[in-house]
């Protein structure tokens, strides 16, 4: 790492970095208001839909006796999945001393927080009697994967918030000291409180480093557990399509695919919107593209295992399920998801051109949408094929079609996640200033200097 | 031009044909014209009724009560117009072949029995003189006691003969056990001339873990009397508790039965994670303290 010796040069560079990286906080134009208006509108409509559902019961959804897990659970799995990228990018790669991932770790943490917070909320929204939520904790069975899931989601959310916060403390002090009239007073007050009176002395830095290290180590088992336990919600049953031993790693691999795509899209949005071309550089997109190729390959490997092995044997119930996926009523969705969400991105991203910011963002969009539908394919077709024949029930119990209320609430979750991310981006820098400055060779002592003007 | 008209006619025919298919079920003419080889008499209709109660009632309901199961399409009532728009041969064919929700009975009922069913249905045909007339139900009374040693139920039945209760002879007594989801019929007995029936609970009948059975005694059809719930009596075999649940060898269980290693792993993992989180919170306070240095 190069060091900048000259004090003047250091100060100038730090000023520039601070100016660039606080643009997201300071910038306020029509587009900002419009964006928040859209977000709040959709969130409002979704909450209204939830109100209807609470009032009239789960009968307003398309879920019936046989398909009792529908779009909500698929959506839940999707959000747990994208949240997992936090642990890959901001912890695993850090600990492996993979340098390029550093500026991206904030973005990954934002996705993680939004994803896991929404995952928790979606489960509550899938409950017929959400006011009885507390009973899960009071009367839960310790042997039930559902309890494990509730515990691990809360734990992961807490750790993600801490991992977002701790590295931010020096930055909060910087913002407290350097931002003036361009931001409202309450923001300064917020920074002052959260900065914990940061002075930037060596003991404080040492504690921050230590805390980050503990968190990064802690998040690895917890991160792995969160999605493995989510997979056990399925794998611990005897249902065809779920009753498989590789569901845990299969989910984790799929989660990295979805999460990487989400992070790439967010990076691109920040790069364009906040003029961060020099921070989210082409090389970062290139590396993220390679990472995506790698996780796609792992996921492809699991997919082959997941479908080829039972497909070879075609045991009766499993056979019905697989036929339905490969050539039956879900086949279009299945093949579109496999081709556009996995195989095509994998092939395209091997070519350098497609790892440039815009092409890779477009590819990521398809990957992300496909991975949502992939979760739908994991949940719904299995539910439609119970072992005992479906009989003596009305026609609409046989197949599951989500209702408009379910779609409303699902849209809500997307916009609520975007709201969380937008608020985080509006409040805090999207790259940690002090870490970035240090990487550029600026000595820590300049960080705690009061600005000259 | 001609082609178009042909096509139009074909389409119309197709649509009307599919409409008919969707609405009613028509037996092929050669089957519908078969005549009933069995005689329409009380014995055959009674036998037909018995077969009907066993095989058909669960879906079609009681004759004339229109209480069929709400399937799509709804199984028509035995006394309904739809049923009696069939010829006898048609009924026989439909019972034999089945369609959609209606099972086939070709392999499960003999040809004779199927014709008896037709006789039973014909009993409700408006153009046929009924041979089996169900009289209005008679008011009755039952008393019962259980002998735990002999595993016997003794039942006395009386009927209301214009205000005075008299001994009810030759009446069917049904003994059942009350289960969580309804009554399980154990057996039947007939009352003698004293209105008394004695029923022995079969050795094989399973009670609860201590052998208790909640017996219910009722009279067969034709009598108006509420079923009599008896006190739990020790007349059944002991119910065995499946070993799996008793021993706690399974993972999926209640908190009382939980495997210790599972509980400790769970609490250990969660406790460990939250201890670490607590440590981080402590560090946050430390950072705050260090700013006073």
XYZ file of C-alpha atoms in Angstrom:
746
model
C 0.000 0.000 0.000
C 1.382 3.344 -0.977
C 1.549 6.157 1.553
C 1.090 9.811 0.832
C 3.684 11.697 2.799
C 2.778 15.249 2.009
C 0.234 16.686 4.427
C -1.222 19.037 1.865
C -1.745 16.323 -0.671
C -3.348 14.115 1.948
C -5.756 16.801 3.010
C -6.697 17.590 -0.550
C -7.365 13.991 -1.408
C -9.345 13.429 1.763
C -11.463 16.471 0.977
C -12.212 15.102 -2.438
C -13.076 11.643 -1.132
C -15.306 13.084 1.550
C -16.997 15.361 -0.946
C -17.684 12.505 -3.352
C -18.805 10.005 -0.785
C -21.136 12.357 1.042
C -22.855 13.377 -2.152
C -25.493 10.710 -1.535
C -26.272 12.326 1.802
C -26.220 15.909 0.665
C -27.776 15.584 -2.764
C -31.425 16.501 -2.786
C -33.281 17.122 -6.007
C -36.648 16.405 -7.581
C -35.632 12.858 -8.341
C -34.979 12.159 -4.650
C -38.435 13.365 -3.702
C -40.027 11.532 -6.577
C -38.259 8.308 -5.650
C -39.354 8.523 -2.040
C -42.864 9.376 -3.160
C -42.991 6.202 -5.279
C -41.583 4.125 -2.440
C -44.004 5.445 0.140
C -46.937 5.052 -2.209
C -46.215 1.398 -2.887
C -45.480 0.709 0.749
C -48.767 2.376 1.646
C -50.743 0.341 -0.879
C -49.109 -2.845 0.388
C -49.927 -2.041 3.988
C -53.489 -1.345 2.954
C -53.587 -4.806 1.366
C -52.250 -6.288 4.570
C -55.001 -4.481 6.451
C -57.576 -6.174 4.241
C -55.900 -9.520 4.826
C -55.859 -9.092 8.606
C -59.476 -8.052 8.528
C -60.806 -10.781 6.247
C -58.312 -13.530 7.007
C -55.992 -15.558 4.805
C -58.980 -16.517 2.654
C -58.170 -13.444 0.577
C -55.025 -15.183 -0.589
C -54.898 -18.009 -3.113
C -53.683 -20.432 -0.437
C -56.025 -23.294 0.395
C -55.847 -26.622 2.231
C -53.293 -28.209 -0.056
C -51.148 -25.298 -1.151
C -50.721 -23.613 2.205
C -47.350 -22.092 1.373
C -47.548 -19.788 -1.601
C -46.012 -16.603 -2.844
C -45.282 -15.295 0.657
C -43.013 -18.179 1.571
C -41.320 -18.053 -1.834
C -40.749 -14.367 -1.236
C -39.460 -15.057 2.255
C -36.889 -17.502 0.927
C -35.906 -14.963 -1.718
C -35.233 -12.252 0.852
C -33.304 -14.564 3.137
C -31.290 -15.522 0.068
C -30.284 -12.030 -0.989
C -29.395 -11.112 2.571
C -26.735 -13.788 2.566
C -24.460 -11.770 0.284
C -23.662 -9.602 3.299
C -21.758 -12.410 4.870
C -19.933 -13.367 1.679
C -18.773 -9.922 0.637
C -18.258 -8.082 3.877
C -16.931 -10.953 5.915
C -15.664 -13.979 4.033
C -13.801 -12.018 1.364
C -12.465 -9.606 3.997
C -11.085 -12.379 6.105
C -9.520 -13.899 3.028
C -7.864 -10.513 2.504
C -9.433 -10.127 -0.912
C -8.901 -6.465 -1.361
C -11.148 -5.397 -4.179
C -14.286 -6.334 -2.234
C -13.682 -3.687 0.434
C -15.597 -0.746 -1.059
C -18.479 -3.066 -1.895
C -18.953 -4.377 1.622
C -21.200 -1.479 2.679
C -23.486 -2.104 -0.266
C -23.591 -5.772 0.620
C -24.434 -4.925 4.234
C -27.272 -2.663 3.075
C -28.708 -5.515 1.030
C -28.261 -7.872 3.980
C -30.075 -5.618 6.433
C -32.933 -4.870 4.060
C -33.246 -8.522 3.033
C -33.296 -10.075 6.458
C -35.535 -7.376 7.936
C -38.082 -7.965 5.201
C -37.757 -11.743 5.506
C -38.854 -11.438 9.129
C -41.707 -9.143 8.218
C -42.943 -11.363 5.396
C -43.280 -14.302 7.753
C -45.469 -12.192 10.009
C -47.487 -11.172 6.973
C -48.010 -14.824 6.087
C -49.584 -15.470 9.471
C -53.326 -15.631 9.776
C -53.209 -14.289 13.317
C -50.107 -12.084 13.510
C -51.124 -10.835 16.935
C -50.212 -14.285 18.223
C -46.611 -13.921 17.113
C -45.408 -13.863 20.703
C -46.704 -17.415 21.159
C -43.921 -18.591 18.885
C -41.459 -17.535 21.557
C -43.590 -18.512 24.543
C -44.680 -21.944 23.360
C -42.237 -22.779 20.590
C -40.756 -26.237 20.382
C -37.001 -26.322 20.508
C -37.032 -29.299 18.172
C -38.801 -27.365 15.429
C -36.859 -25.892 12.495
C -39.333 -23.014 12.582
C -38.030 -21.961 15.983
C -34.473 -22.313 14.734
C -35.369 -20.121 11.805
C -36.954 -17.425 13.942
C -33.888 -17.393 16.184
C -31.350 -17.314 13.417
C -33.156 -14.583 11.467
C -33.183 -12.318 14.518
C -29.561 -13.096 15.285
C -28.439 -12.445 11.721
C -30.353 -9.175 11.611
C -28.662 -8.019 14.810
C -25.212 -8.990 13.601
C -25.783 -7.369 10.214
C -26.850 -4.120 11.832
C -23.781 -4.206 14.082
C -21.521 -5.001 11.154
C -23.021 -2.064 9.361
C -22.638 0.226 12.337
C -19.213 -0.533 13.816
C -17.102 0.346 10.749
C -19.266 3.411 10.368
C -18.336 4.992 13.697
C -15.213 6.852 12.465
C -17.211 8.028 9.457
C -19.997 9.294 11.648
C -17.477 11.437 13.483
C -16.174 12.691 10.165
C -19.678 13.605 9.051
C -20.360 15.226 12.406
C -17.253 17.381 12.024
C -17.395 18.197 8.356
C -21.017 18.499 7.329
C -22.633 21.845 7.953
C -25.659 23.621 6.658
C -26.049 21.392 3.636
C -27.799 18.759 5.772
C -30.669 19.249 8.235
C -29.787 19.678 11.872
C -31.338 16.393 12.990
C -28.911 14.489 10.834
C -25.975 16.162 12.585
C -27.559 15.313 15.919
C -27.952 11.721 14.789
C -24.311 11.529 13.717
C -23.190 13.065 16.985
C -25.074 10.526 19.042
C -24.044 7.549 16.933
C -20.402 8.663 16.740
C -20.093 8.025 20.493
C -17.835 11.061 20.876
C -15.261 9.508 18.556
C -11.837 11.117 18.810
C -9.871 8.817 16.571
C -7.270 7.783 19.114
C -5.389 4.494 18.655
C -7.316 2.716 21.417
C -10.555 3.468 19.647
C -9.272 2.277 16.310
C -7.973 -0.845 17.930
C -11.370 -1.550 19.483
C -13.154 -0.957 16.172
C -10.817 -3.342 14.366
C -11.257 -5.909 17.076
C -15.045 -5.630 17.079
C -15.142 -5.894 13.276
C -13.039 -8.997 13.373
C -15.217 -10.670 15.979
C -18.332 -9.816 13.975
C -16.846 -11.077 10.733
C -15.989 -14.375 12.350
C -19.375 -14.596 14.030
C -21.367 -13.861 10.913
C -19.926 -16.821 9.035
C -21.619 -19.593 11.041
C -24.717 -17.478 11.566
C -24.919 -16.580 7.886
C -24.518 -20.182 6.841
C -27.116 -21.227 9.406
C -29.722 -18.725 8.353
C -30.097 -20.145 4.902
C -29.402 -23.719 5.857
C -32.105 -23.589 8.499
C -34.450 -21.988 5.963
C -33.760 -24.928 3.686
C -34.479 -27.324 6.537
C -37.980 -25.906 6.791
C -38.406 -27.766 3.519
C -35.861 -30.557 3.742
C -37.103 -31.758 7.145
C -40.367 -32.830 5.527
C -40.982 -35.905 3.405
C -42.396 -34.003 0.436
C -41.148 -34.737 -3.046
C -38.742 -32.087 -4.242
C -37.849 -31.040 -0.715
C -36.804 -34.339 0.791
C -33.173 -34.105 -0.244
C -29.925 -33.930 1.650
C -28.296 -31.213 -0.435
C -31.009 -28.619 0.060
C -28.886 -26.662 2.550
C -25.849 -26.063 0.315
C -28.186 -25.758 -2.673
C -29.958 -22.859 -0.982
C -26.717 -21.223 0.092
C -25.255 -21.421 -3.417
C -28.441 -20.040 -4.909
C -28.420 -17.269 -2.351
C -24.987 -16.092 -3.443
C -26.188 -15.919 -7.037
C -29.218 -13.812 -6.124
C -27.303 -11.647 -3.660
C -24.427 -10.909 -6.033
C -26.934 -9.815 -8.655
C -28.656 -7.513 -6.162
C -25.348 -5.979 -5.104
C -24.258 -5.377 -8.699
C -27.504 -3.582 -9.464
C -27.182 -1.427 -6.382
C -23.541 -0.613 -7.169
C -24.572 0.517 -10.613
C -27.365 2.661 -9.220
C -24.980 4.402 -6.811
C -22.310 4.799 -9.457
C -24.690 6.555 -11.827
C -26.843 8.443 -9.376
C -24.127 9.714 -7.060
C -21.354 10.039 -9.630
C -19.147 7.418 -8.020
C -17.431 6.254 -11.191
C -14.038 6.439 -9.483
C -15.201 4.403 -6.510
C -17.305 1.662 -8.016
C -14.841 1.243 -10.811
C -15.086 -0.904 -13.903
C -12.684 -3.294 -12.236
C -15.149 -3.859 -9.394
C -17.864 -4.793 -11.826
C -15.410 -7.038 -13.586
C -14.553 -8.818 -10.350
C -18.180 -9.044 -9.323
C -18.870 -10.589 -12.722
C -16.222 -13.191 -12.110
C -17.609 -13.835 -8.658
C -21.058 -14.254 -10.144
C -19.694 -16.732 -12.672
C -18.103 -18.676 -9.868
C -21.215 -18.857 -7.698
C -23.329 -19.646 -10.768
C -21.041 -22.581 -11.508
C -21.413 -23.869 -7.975
C -25.158 -23.414 -8.206
C -25.267 -25.159 -11.568
C -23.405 -28.074 -10.049
C -25.992 -28.343 -7.289
C -28.814 -28.001 -9.784
C -27.502 -30.892 -11.793
C -27.336 -32.990 -8.628
C -30.710 -31.843 -7.465
C -32.485 -32.801 -10.687
C -30.408 -35.494 -12.325
C -30.233 -37.896 -9.401
C -33.968 -38.097 -8.634
C -34.700 -37.718 -12.355
C -32.687 -40.857 -13.048
C -34.778 -42.886 -10.634
C -38.151 -41.190 -11.099
C -39.589 -42.626 -7.884
C -43.357 -42.357 -8.128
C -44.148 -39.153 -6.259
C -40.828 -37.562 -7.136
C -41.481 -38.469 -10.766
C -44.818 -36.660 -10.805
C -43.123 -33.612 -9.345
C -40.236 -33.643 -11.789
C -42.452 -34.236 -14.826
C -44.490 -31.269 -13.742
C -41.358 -29.135 -13.617
C -39.703 -30.393 -16.794
C -42.673 -30.773 -19.081
C -45.818 -30.012 -17.110
C -47.623 -26.910 -16.000
C -44.503 -25.322 -14.513
C -42.160 -26.181 -17.355
C -42.148 -22.750 -19.017
C -41.280 -21.017 -15.775
C -38.747 -23.695 -14.925
C -36.810 -23.519 -18.184
C -36.960 -19.742 -18.424
C -35.553 -19.530 -14.914
C -32.810 -22.053 -15.584
C -31.779 -20.524 -18.894
C -32.110 -16.799 -18.187
C -31.239 -16.959 -14.522
C -28.336 -19.353 -14.612
C -27.001 -20.737 -17.868
C -27.116 -17.654 -20.076
C -25.658 -15.278 -17.453
C -22.977 -17.828 -16.730
C -21.948 -18.024 -20.382
C -22.234 -14.316 -21.112
C -20.259 -13.247 -18.079
C -17.319 -15.293 -19.251
C -16.911 -12.661 -21.956
C -15.139 -9.537 -20.786
C -17.503 -7.155 -22.535
C -20.472 -8.353 -20.525
C -18.670 -7.647 -17.261
C -18.716 -3.905 -18.022
C -21.009 -1.976 -15.673
C -24.115 -1.589 -17.822
C -24.224 -5.046 -19.446
C -23.572 -6.810 -16.153
C -26.295 -4.772 -14.467
C -28.792 -5.814 -17.110
C -27.731 -9.430 -16.746
C -28.023 -9.129 -12.964
C -31.557 -7.858 -13.354
C -32.508 -11.072 -15.143
C -30.645 -13.151 -12.603
C -32.463 -11.473 -9.720
C -35.923 -11.790 -11.259
C -35.232 -15.424 -12.145
C -34.057 -16.177 -8.670
C -37.354 -14.905 -7.310
C -39.233 -17.252 -9.618
C -36.811 -20.021 -8.718
C -38.003 -19.738 -5.099
C -41.569 -19.879 -6.345
C -40.692 -23.098 -8.174
C -39.212 -24.545 -5.023
C -42.289 -23.848 -2.922
C -45.460 -24.127 -4.992
C -45.166 -27.209 -7.279
C -44.309 -29.455 -4.345
C -47.291 -28.184 -2.401
C -49.556 -28.956 -5.351
C -48.520 -32.603 -5.273
C -49.231 -34.118 -1.879
C -48.830 -37.857 -1.479
C -52.507 -38.519 -0.824
C -54.868 -37.783 -3.700
C -56.524 -34.405 -3.660
C -60.235 -35.189 -3.602
C -63.616 -33.976 -2.495
C -62.530 -30.368 -2.623
C -63.609 -27.516 -4.895
C -61.722 -27.093 -8.149
C -59.783 -24.029 -6.966
C -58.112 -26.032 -4.182
C -56.219 -28.090 -6.747
C -53.911 -25.448 -8.091
C -52.531 -22.299 -6.571
C -52.888 -18.897 -8.152
C -51.792 -15.865 -6.147
C -54.472 -13.235 -5.637
C -54.089 -9.491 -6.103
C -53.737 -9.051 -2.341
C -50.772 -11.410 -2.314
C -49.209 -9.588 -5.237
C -49.781 -6.268 -3.481
C -48.112 -7.478 -0.310
C -45.237 -8.994 -2.264
C -44.715 -5.731 -4.122
C -44.807 -4.055 -0.748
C -41.889 -6.145 0.401
C -39.801 -5.094 -2.596
C -40.509 -1.443 -2.079
C -40.048 -1.681 1.656
C -36.625 -3.243 1.065
C -35.761 -0.472 -1.367
C -36.954 2.053 1.206
C -34.621 0.653 3.833
C -31.726 0.737 1.367
C -32.593 4.267 0.219
C -32.826 5.564 3.766
C -29.490 3.982 4.643
C -27.928 5.544 1.548
C -29.399 8.927 2.402
C -28.104 8.801 5.957
C -24.735 7.129 5.690
C -21.970 6.986 3.088
C -22.243 4.043 0.706
C -18.507 3.385 1.062
C -16.688 3.827 4.375
C -14.729 7.024 3.954
C -12.012 6.299 6.489
C -11.243 2.829 5.183
C -11.197 4.098 1.647
C -8.956 7.031 2.538
C -6.611 4.752 4.386
C -6.426 2.473 1.360
C -5.451 5.464 -0.715
C -2.562 6.102 1.652
C -3.942 8.912 3.778
C -2.732 8.799 7.352
C -5.386 8.404 10.028
C -4.376 11.598 11.740
C -5.863 13.706 8.959
C -9.220 12.042 9.447
C -9.840 13.529 12.841
C -8.700 16.972 11.874
C -11.340 19.634 11.849
C -11.771 21.026 8.341
C -9.831 24.153 7.669
C -12.632 26.310 6.381
C -68.438 -20.749 -49.075
C -69.670 -24.254 -48.646
C -66.593 -25.053 -46.658
C -67.221 -22.202 -44.303
C -70.765 -23.324 -43.637
C -69.551 -26.825 -42.998
C -66.981 -25.515 -40.600
C -69.616 -23.427 -38.843
C -71.911 -26.405 -38.493
C -69.043 -28.495 -37.216
C -68.183 -25.857 -34.643
C -71.787 -25.531 -33.504
C -72.142 -29.284 -33.258
C -68.923 -29.526 -31.343
C -69.912 -26.793 -28.913
C -73.365 -28.216 -28.281
C -71.946 -31.699 -27.925
C -69.404 -30.571 -25.381
C -72.112 -28.661 -23.551
C -74.177 -31.818 -23.250
C -71.144 -33.710 -22.082
C -70.584 -31.101 -19.432
C -74.153 -31.249 -18.172
C -75.601 -34.704 -18.295
C -74.460 -38.223 -18.564
C -76.154 -40.316 -21.184
C -75.882 -44.086 -21.278
C -75.313 -45.596 -24.750
C -78.561 -46.748 -26.352
C -77.636 -50.436 -26.465
C -76.935 -50.434 -22.723
C -79.978 -48.334 -21.864
C -82.305 -50.802 -23.568
C -81.193 -53.804 -21.509
C -84.079 -54.968 -19.348
C -83.856 -55.801 -15.663
C -83.473 -59.585 -15.193
C -84.141 -59.511 -11.436
C -87.611 -59.297 -10.025
C -88.877 -56.042 -8.520
C -90.017 -57.267 -5.082
C -89.599 -56.351 -1.414
C -86.763 -58.810 -0.800
C -84.674 -57.460 -3.670
C -85.361 -53.814 -2.838
C -84.449 -54.410 0.804
C -81.244 -56.114 -0.217
C -80.607 -53.260 -2.634
C -81.066 -50.774 0.154
C -78.528 -52.595 2.301
C -75.971 -52.489 -0.519
C -76.794 -48.856 -1.118
C -76.218 -47.922 2.537
C -72.806 -49.542 2.420
C -71.521 -48.407 -0.971
C -73.393 -45.369 -2.149
C -74.849 -43.416 0.754
C -71.547 -41.766 1.647
C -71.755 -39.781 -1.588
C -75.399 -39.850 -2.658
C -76.947 -39.355 0.782
C -80.320 -40.640 1.985
C -83.097 -41.269 -0.517
C -85.354 -38.218 -0.809
C -83.342 -36.096 1.602
C -81.114 -34.474 -1.040
C -78.160 -34.522 1.340
C -75.500 -35.724 -1.102
C -71.829 -34.807 -0.709
C -71.153 -31.437 -2.404
C -69.033 -32.849 -5.222
C -68.823 -31.431 -8.723
C -71.123 -32.569 -10.289
C -73.291 -33.278 -7.248
C -74.248 -36.983 -7.002
C -77.972 -37.006 -7.756
C -80.419 -38.090 -5.054
C -81.981 -41.514 -5.437
C -85.419 -39.925 -5.642
C -84.352 -37.151 -8.007
C -85.608 -36.496 -11.513
C -82.098 -36.971 -12.926
C -81.920 -40.476 -11.503
C -85.297 -41.406 -12.904
C -84.694 -40.011 -16.342
C -82.608 -43.189 -16.719
C -83.980 -46.487 -17.902
C -83.232 -49.479 -15.690
C -80.603 -50.581 -18.175
C -79.149 -47.077 -18.098
C -78.889 -47.107 -14.305
C -77.223 -50.500 -14.429
C -74.733 -49.295 -16.991
C -73.849 -46.165 -15.021
C -73.359 -48.079 -11.779
C -71.242 -50.604 -13.666
C -69.054 -48.172 -15.579
C -68.905 -45.027 -13.430
C -67.701 -41.634 -14.662
C -65.623 -38.869 -13.084
C -66.541 -38.647 -9.407
C -68.797 -41.678 -9.707
C -66.711 -44.826 -9.195
C -67.214 -47.959 -11.270
C -68.705 -50.933 -9.426
C -68.101 -53.542 -12.101
C -65.262 -55.074 -10.132
C -66.589 -54.553 -6.613
C -70.283 -55.556 -6.802
C -71.748 -58.623 -8.436
C -74.118 -58.227 -11.370
C -77.014 -59.412 -9.175
C -76.235 -56.823 -6.553
C -76.047 -54.081 -9.149
C -79.502 -55.067 -10.435
C -80.753 -55.044 -6.839
C -79.452 -51.492 -6.538
C -81.462 -50.659 -9.653
C -84.535 -52.171 -7.999
C -83.876 -50.086 -4.929
C -83.610 -46.907 -7.006
C -86.778 -47.853 -8.921
C -88.627 -47.997 -5.598
C -88.438 -44.180 -5.670
C -89.536 -43.839 -9.305
C -92.743 -41.750 -9.419
C -94.233 -44.154 -12.018
C -93.543 -47.297 -10.015
C -95.554 -48.585 -7.078
C -93.127 -48.529 -4.107
C -92.749 -51.861 -2.345
C -90.583 -50.592 0.470
C -92.451 -47.875 2.318
C -90.710 -46.318 5.202
C -93.176 -45.734 8.026
C -92.771 -42.567 10.084
C -90.342 -43.183 12.920
C -91.705 -44.584 16.155
C -90.818 -42.939 19.469
C -88.676 -45.234 21.544
C -86.636 -45.422 24.720
C -83.435 -47.298 25.470
C -81.685 -48.233 28.669
C -78.326 -49.921 28.819
C -75.773 -51.169 31.290
C -72.293 -52.579 30.902
C -70.827 -55.615 32.572
C -67.089 -55.069 32.629
C -66.287 -58.615 33.670
C -68.151 -60.318 30.840
C -67.533 -57.385 28.523
C -71.210 -57.296 27.719
C -73.701 -54.553 27.097
C -77.275 -55.214 28.077
C -79.865 -53.081 26.351
C -83.587 -52.730 26.995
C -85.728 -51.004 24.397
C -89.312 -49.803 24.601
C -91.534 -48.072 22.110
C -94.337 -45.584 22.495
C -97.649 -47.317 21.820
C -100.041 -44.365 21.905
C -98.807 -43.008 25.197
C -97.689 -46.201 26.983
C -94.216 -47.584 26.574
C -94.064 -51.249 25.711
C -91.302 -53.745 25.148
C -89.735 -53.397 21.721
C -89.017 -56.719 20.083
C -86.958 -57.404 16.944
C -85.378 -54.000 16.870
C -81.820 -53.458 15.728
C -79.475 -52.203 18.436
C -76.233 -50.582 17.316
C -73.309 -50.481 19.728
C -70.497 -48.049 18.907
C -67.452 -46.573 20.539
C -67.026 -42.825 20.753
C -63.811 -41.763 19.055
C -62.276 -38.367 18.508
C -63.739 -37.970 15.058
C -67.090 -39.727 15.442
C -68.568 -43.046 16.474
C -67.030 -46.321 15.433
C -69.656 -49.048 15.052
C -68.575 -52.142 17.007
C -71.517 -54.351 16.231
C -75.262 -54.907 16.137
C -77.774 -57.075 17.978
C -81.524 -57.696 17.832
C -83.862 -57.304 20.780
C -85.802 -60.374 21.902
C -89.484 -60.515 22.845
C -88.658 -58.865 26.193
C -87.090 -55.931 24.377
C -83.709 -57.087 25.632
C -80.516 -57.340 23.644
C -77.166 -58.610 24.843
C -74.062 -57.628 23.006
C -70.582 -58.921 23.704
C -67.716 -56.589 22.936
C -65.242 -58.489 20.756
C -61.904 -59.305 22.363
C -60.130 -57.417 19.617
C -61.707 -54.046 20.355
C -59.071 -51.541 21.452
C -59.791 -49.057 24.201
C -57.554 -46.351 25.590
C -54.245 -46.979 27.362
C -56.141 -48.495 30.308
C -58.718 -50.283 28.200
C -61.564 -47.842 28.692
C -64.127 -47.498 25.935
C -66.882 -44.891 25.745
C -69.826 -46.895 24.467
C -72.747 -45.426 22.588
C -75.978 -47.376 22.124
C -78.541 -46.508 19.475
C -81.490 -48.109 17.739
C -81.513 -48.864 14.015
C -83.588 -47.023 11.478
C -87.267 -46.339 12.025
C -87.118 -45.272 15.649
C -86.996 -41.813 17.118
C -84.611 -41.949 20.008
C -81.391 -40.187 20.893
C -78.269 -42.317 21.043
C -77.375 -43.239 24.589
C -73.884 -42.289 25.763
C -72.637 -44.687 28.411
C -69.951 -44.024 30.976
C -66.427 -45.159 30.057
C -66.149 -48.856 30.742
C -63.132 -51.087 30.901
C -64.141 -53.440 28.119
C -61.439 -52.944 25.512
C -57.933 -54.140 24.920
C -55.190 -51.887 26.234
C -53.972 -49.462 23.616
C -50.276 -49.775 23.050
C -48.345 -46.549 22.970
C -46.095 -46.651 19.929
C -42.568 -47.011 21.150
C -41.310 -44.133 19.058
C -43.237 -41.533 21.001
C -42.544 -43.042 24.410
C -38.840 -43.449 23.981
C -38.000 -40.057 22.550
C -35.851 -41.443 19.755
C -37.253 -38.986 17.265
C -36.068 -35.460 16.748
C -39.419 -33.936 15.929
C -41.091 -33.856 19.292
C -42.490 -31.705 22.059
C -40.351 -29.826 24.548
C -41.034 -32.524 27.168
C -39.617 -35.206 24.907
C -36.786 -33.246 23.379
C -33.453 -34.956 22.950
C -30.966 -33.417 25.362
C -28.201 -33.114 22.781
C -30.529 -31.228 20.472
C -31.617 -28.840 23.186
C -28.030 -28.219 24.255
C -26.844 -27.716 20.709
C -29.596 -25.220 20.091
C -29.136 -23.349 23.352
C -25.353 -23.545 22.981
C -25.359 -22.085 19.483
C -27.864 -19.378 20.281
C -26.234 -18.597 23.620
C -22.801 -18.439 22.019
C -23.948 -16.086 19.279
C -25.714 -13.770 21.692
C -22.807 -13.778 24.096
C -20.632 -12.595 21.244
C -23.203 -9.952 20.389
C -23.192 -8.890 24.012
C -19.423 -8.615 23.842
C -19.710 -6.327 20.813
C -22.167 -4.112 22.671
C -19.629 -3.978 25.481
C -16.978 -2.926 22.964
C -19.242 -0.155 21.739
C -19.349 1.198 25.275
C -15.582 0.880 25.418
C -15.219 2.981 22.280
C -17.352 5.592 23.941
C -15.237 5.492 27.072
C -12.003 5.807 25.113
C -13.143 9.098 23.643
C -12.586 10.603 27.076
C -8.923 9.607 26.959
